[in-house]
Short mmCIF file of N, CA and C and ligand atoms in Angstrom, two decimals:
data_model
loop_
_atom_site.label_atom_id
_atom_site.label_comp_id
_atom_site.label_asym_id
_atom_site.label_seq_id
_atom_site.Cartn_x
_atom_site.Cartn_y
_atom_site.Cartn_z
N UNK A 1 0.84 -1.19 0.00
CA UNK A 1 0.00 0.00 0.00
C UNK A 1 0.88 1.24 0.00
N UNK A 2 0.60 2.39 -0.86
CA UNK A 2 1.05 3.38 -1.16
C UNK A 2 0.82 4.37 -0.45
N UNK A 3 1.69 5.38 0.44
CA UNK A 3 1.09 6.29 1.57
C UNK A 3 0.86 7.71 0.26
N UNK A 4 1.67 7.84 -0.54
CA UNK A 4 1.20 8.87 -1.80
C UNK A 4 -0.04 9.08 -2.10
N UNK A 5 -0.30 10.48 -2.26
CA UNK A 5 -1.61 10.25 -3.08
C UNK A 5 -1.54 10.39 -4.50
N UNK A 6 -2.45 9.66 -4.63
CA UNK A 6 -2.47 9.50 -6.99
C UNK A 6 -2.49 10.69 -6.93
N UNK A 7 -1.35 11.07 -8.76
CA UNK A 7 -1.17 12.42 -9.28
C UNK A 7 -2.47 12.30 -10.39
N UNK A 8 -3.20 13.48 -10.22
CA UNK A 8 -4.27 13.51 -11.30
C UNK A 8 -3.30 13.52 -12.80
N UNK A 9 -4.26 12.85 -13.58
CA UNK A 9 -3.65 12.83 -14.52
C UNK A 9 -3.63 13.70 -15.38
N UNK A 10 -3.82 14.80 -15.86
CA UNK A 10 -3.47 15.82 -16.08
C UNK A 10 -3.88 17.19 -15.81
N UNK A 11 -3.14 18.12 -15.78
CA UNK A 11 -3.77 19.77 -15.54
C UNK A 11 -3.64 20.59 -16.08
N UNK A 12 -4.76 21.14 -16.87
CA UNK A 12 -4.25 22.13 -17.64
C UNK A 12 -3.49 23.33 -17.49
N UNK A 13 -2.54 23.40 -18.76
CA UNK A 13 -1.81 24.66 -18.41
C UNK A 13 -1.98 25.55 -19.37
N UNK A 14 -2.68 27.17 -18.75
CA UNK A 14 -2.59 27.98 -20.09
C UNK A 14 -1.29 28.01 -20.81
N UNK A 15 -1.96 28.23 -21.99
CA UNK A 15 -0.82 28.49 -22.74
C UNK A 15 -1.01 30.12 -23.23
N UNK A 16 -1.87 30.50 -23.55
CA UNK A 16 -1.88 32.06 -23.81
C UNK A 16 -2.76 32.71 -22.86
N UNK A 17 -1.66 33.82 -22.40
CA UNK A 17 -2.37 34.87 -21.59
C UNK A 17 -2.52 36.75 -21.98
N UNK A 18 -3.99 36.67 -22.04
CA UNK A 18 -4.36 37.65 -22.72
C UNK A 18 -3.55 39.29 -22.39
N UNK A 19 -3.86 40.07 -23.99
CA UNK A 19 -2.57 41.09 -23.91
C UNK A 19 -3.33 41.99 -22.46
N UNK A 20 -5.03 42.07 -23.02
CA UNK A 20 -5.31 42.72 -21.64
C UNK A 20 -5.09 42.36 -20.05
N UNK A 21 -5.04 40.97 -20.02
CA UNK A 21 -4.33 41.21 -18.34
C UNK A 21 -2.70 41.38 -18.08
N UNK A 22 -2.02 41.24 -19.13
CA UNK A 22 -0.71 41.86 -18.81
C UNK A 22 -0.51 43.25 -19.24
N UNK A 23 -1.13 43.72 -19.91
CA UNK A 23 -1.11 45.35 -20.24
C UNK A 23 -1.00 46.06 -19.23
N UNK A 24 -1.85 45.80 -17.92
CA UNK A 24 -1.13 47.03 -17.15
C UNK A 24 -0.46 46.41 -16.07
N UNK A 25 0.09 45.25 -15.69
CA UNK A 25 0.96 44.98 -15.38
C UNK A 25 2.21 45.19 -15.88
N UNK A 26 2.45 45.49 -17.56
CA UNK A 26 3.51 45.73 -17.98
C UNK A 26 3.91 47.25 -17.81
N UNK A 27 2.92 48.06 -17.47
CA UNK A 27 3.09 49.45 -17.02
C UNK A 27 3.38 49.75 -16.63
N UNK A 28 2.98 49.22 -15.10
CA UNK A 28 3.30 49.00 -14.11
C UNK A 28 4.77 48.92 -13.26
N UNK A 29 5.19 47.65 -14.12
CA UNK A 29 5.97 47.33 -13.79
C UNK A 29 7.47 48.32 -14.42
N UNK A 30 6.92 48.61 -15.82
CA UNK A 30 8.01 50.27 -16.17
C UNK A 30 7.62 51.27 -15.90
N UNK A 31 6.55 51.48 -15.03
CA UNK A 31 6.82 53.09 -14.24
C UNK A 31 7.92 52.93 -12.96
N UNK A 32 7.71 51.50 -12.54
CA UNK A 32 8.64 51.11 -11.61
C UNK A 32 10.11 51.36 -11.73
N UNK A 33 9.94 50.49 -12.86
CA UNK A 33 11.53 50.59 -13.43
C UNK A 33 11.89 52.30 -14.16
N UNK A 34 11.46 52.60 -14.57
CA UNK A 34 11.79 54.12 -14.58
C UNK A 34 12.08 55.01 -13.36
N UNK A 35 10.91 55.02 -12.44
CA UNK A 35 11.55 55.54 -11.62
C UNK A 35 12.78 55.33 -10.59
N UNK A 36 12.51 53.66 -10.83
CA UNK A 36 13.97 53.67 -10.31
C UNK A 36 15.36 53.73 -10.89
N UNK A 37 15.09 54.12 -12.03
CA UNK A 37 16.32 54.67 -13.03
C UNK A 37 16.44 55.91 -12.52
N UNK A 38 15.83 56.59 -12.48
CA UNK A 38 15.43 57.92 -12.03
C UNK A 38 15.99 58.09 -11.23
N UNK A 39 15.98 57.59 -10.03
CA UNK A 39 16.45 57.58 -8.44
C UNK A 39 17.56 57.44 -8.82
N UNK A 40 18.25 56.44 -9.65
CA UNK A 40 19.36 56.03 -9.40
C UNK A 40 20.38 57.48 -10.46
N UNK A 41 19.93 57.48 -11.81
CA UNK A 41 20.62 58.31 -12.55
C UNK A 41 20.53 59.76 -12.38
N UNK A 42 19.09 60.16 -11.68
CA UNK A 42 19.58 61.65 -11.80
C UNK A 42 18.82 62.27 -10.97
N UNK A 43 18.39 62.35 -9.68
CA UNK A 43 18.22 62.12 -8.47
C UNK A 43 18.92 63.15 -8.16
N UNK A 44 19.81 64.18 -8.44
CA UNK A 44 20.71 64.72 -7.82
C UNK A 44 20.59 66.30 -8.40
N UNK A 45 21.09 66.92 -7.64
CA UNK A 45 21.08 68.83 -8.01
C UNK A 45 20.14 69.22 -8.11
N UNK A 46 20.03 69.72 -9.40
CA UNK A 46 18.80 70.79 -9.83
C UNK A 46 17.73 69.45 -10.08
N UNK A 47 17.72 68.56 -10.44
CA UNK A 47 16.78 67.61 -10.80
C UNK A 47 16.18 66.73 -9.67
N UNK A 48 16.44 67.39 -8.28
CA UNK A 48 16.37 66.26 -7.27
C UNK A 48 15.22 66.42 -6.28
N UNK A 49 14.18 65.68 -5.96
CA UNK A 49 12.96 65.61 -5.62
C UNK A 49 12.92 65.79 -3.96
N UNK A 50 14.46 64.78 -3.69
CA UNK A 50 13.96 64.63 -2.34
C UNK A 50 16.02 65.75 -1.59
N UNK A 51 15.49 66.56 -1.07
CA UNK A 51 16.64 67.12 -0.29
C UNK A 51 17.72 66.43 0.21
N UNK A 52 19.08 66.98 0.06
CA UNK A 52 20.23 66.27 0.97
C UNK A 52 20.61 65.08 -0.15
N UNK A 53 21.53 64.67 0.31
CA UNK A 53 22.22 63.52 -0.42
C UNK A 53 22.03 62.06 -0.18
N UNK A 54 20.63 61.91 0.83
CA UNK A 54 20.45 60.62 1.18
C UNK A 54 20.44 59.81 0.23
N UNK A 55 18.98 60.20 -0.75
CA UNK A 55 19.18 59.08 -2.16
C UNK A 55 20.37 58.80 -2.68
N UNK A 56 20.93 59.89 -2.76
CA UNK A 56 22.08 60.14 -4.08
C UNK A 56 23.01 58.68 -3.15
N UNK A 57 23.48 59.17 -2.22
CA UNK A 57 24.54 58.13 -1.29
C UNK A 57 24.17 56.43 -1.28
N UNK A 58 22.44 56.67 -1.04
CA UNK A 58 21.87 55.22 -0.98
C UNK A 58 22.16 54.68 -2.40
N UNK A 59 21.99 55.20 -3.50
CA UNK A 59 22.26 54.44 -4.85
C UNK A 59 23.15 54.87 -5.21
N UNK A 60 24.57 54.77 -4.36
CA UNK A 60 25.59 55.12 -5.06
C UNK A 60 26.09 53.95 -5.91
N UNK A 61 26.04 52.82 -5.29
CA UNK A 61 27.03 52.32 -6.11
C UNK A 61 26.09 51.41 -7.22
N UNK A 62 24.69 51.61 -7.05
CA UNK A 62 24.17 51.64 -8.12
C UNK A 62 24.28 52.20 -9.11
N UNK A 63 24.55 53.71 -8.91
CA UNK A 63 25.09 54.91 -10.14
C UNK A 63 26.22 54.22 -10.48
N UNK A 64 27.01 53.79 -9.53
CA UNK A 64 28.21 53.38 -10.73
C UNK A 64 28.75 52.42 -11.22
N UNK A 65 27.59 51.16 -10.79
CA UNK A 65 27.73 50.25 -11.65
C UNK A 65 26.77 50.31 -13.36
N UNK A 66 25.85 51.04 -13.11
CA UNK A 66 24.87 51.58 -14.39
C UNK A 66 25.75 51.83 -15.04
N UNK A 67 26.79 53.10 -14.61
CA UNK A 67 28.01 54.07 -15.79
C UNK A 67 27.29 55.40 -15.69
N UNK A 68 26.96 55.98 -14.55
CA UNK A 68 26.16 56.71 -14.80
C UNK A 68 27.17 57.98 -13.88
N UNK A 69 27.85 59.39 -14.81
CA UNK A 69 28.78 60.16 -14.44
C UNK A 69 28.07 60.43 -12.48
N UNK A 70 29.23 60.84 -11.79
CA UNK A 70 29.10 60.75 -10.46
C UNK A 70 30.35 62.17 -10.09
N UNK A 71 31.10 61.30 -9.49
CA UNK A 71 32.26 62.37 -9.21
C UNK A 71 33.50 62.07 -9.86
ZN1 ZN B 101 30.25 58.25 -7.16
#
């Protein structure tokens, strides 16, 4: 006697998933990624949202592994 339980024998798997439910997940997910380009590339001086050099310091070495001019 088998303590397993039987694997059903099969389950379907989608195979296509519609453009409308990833459409705004794909948005989504590049407003994300933009802004965190953002944060990371130019975040700083005249272009900078949040005061002081916290961001700038926190993604530093994000800036410079991107290639993104620094000091
Ligand atoms: Zn730097």
């Amino acid at each position: 006697m088998s303590l397993a339980a039987p694997l059903p024998a099969s389950v379907p798997i989608p195979i296509r998933i519609p453009l409308r439910q990833v459409l705004p997940w794909a948005i989504f997910i590049g407003f994300l990624a933009v802004l965190a380009l953002y944060f990371v590339g130019a975040e700083q001086g005249a272009t900078s949202l949040v005061s002081g050099h916290y961001v700038h310091e926190f993604v530093h070495d994000a800036r410079h592994l991107l290639g993104f001019p620094c000091h």
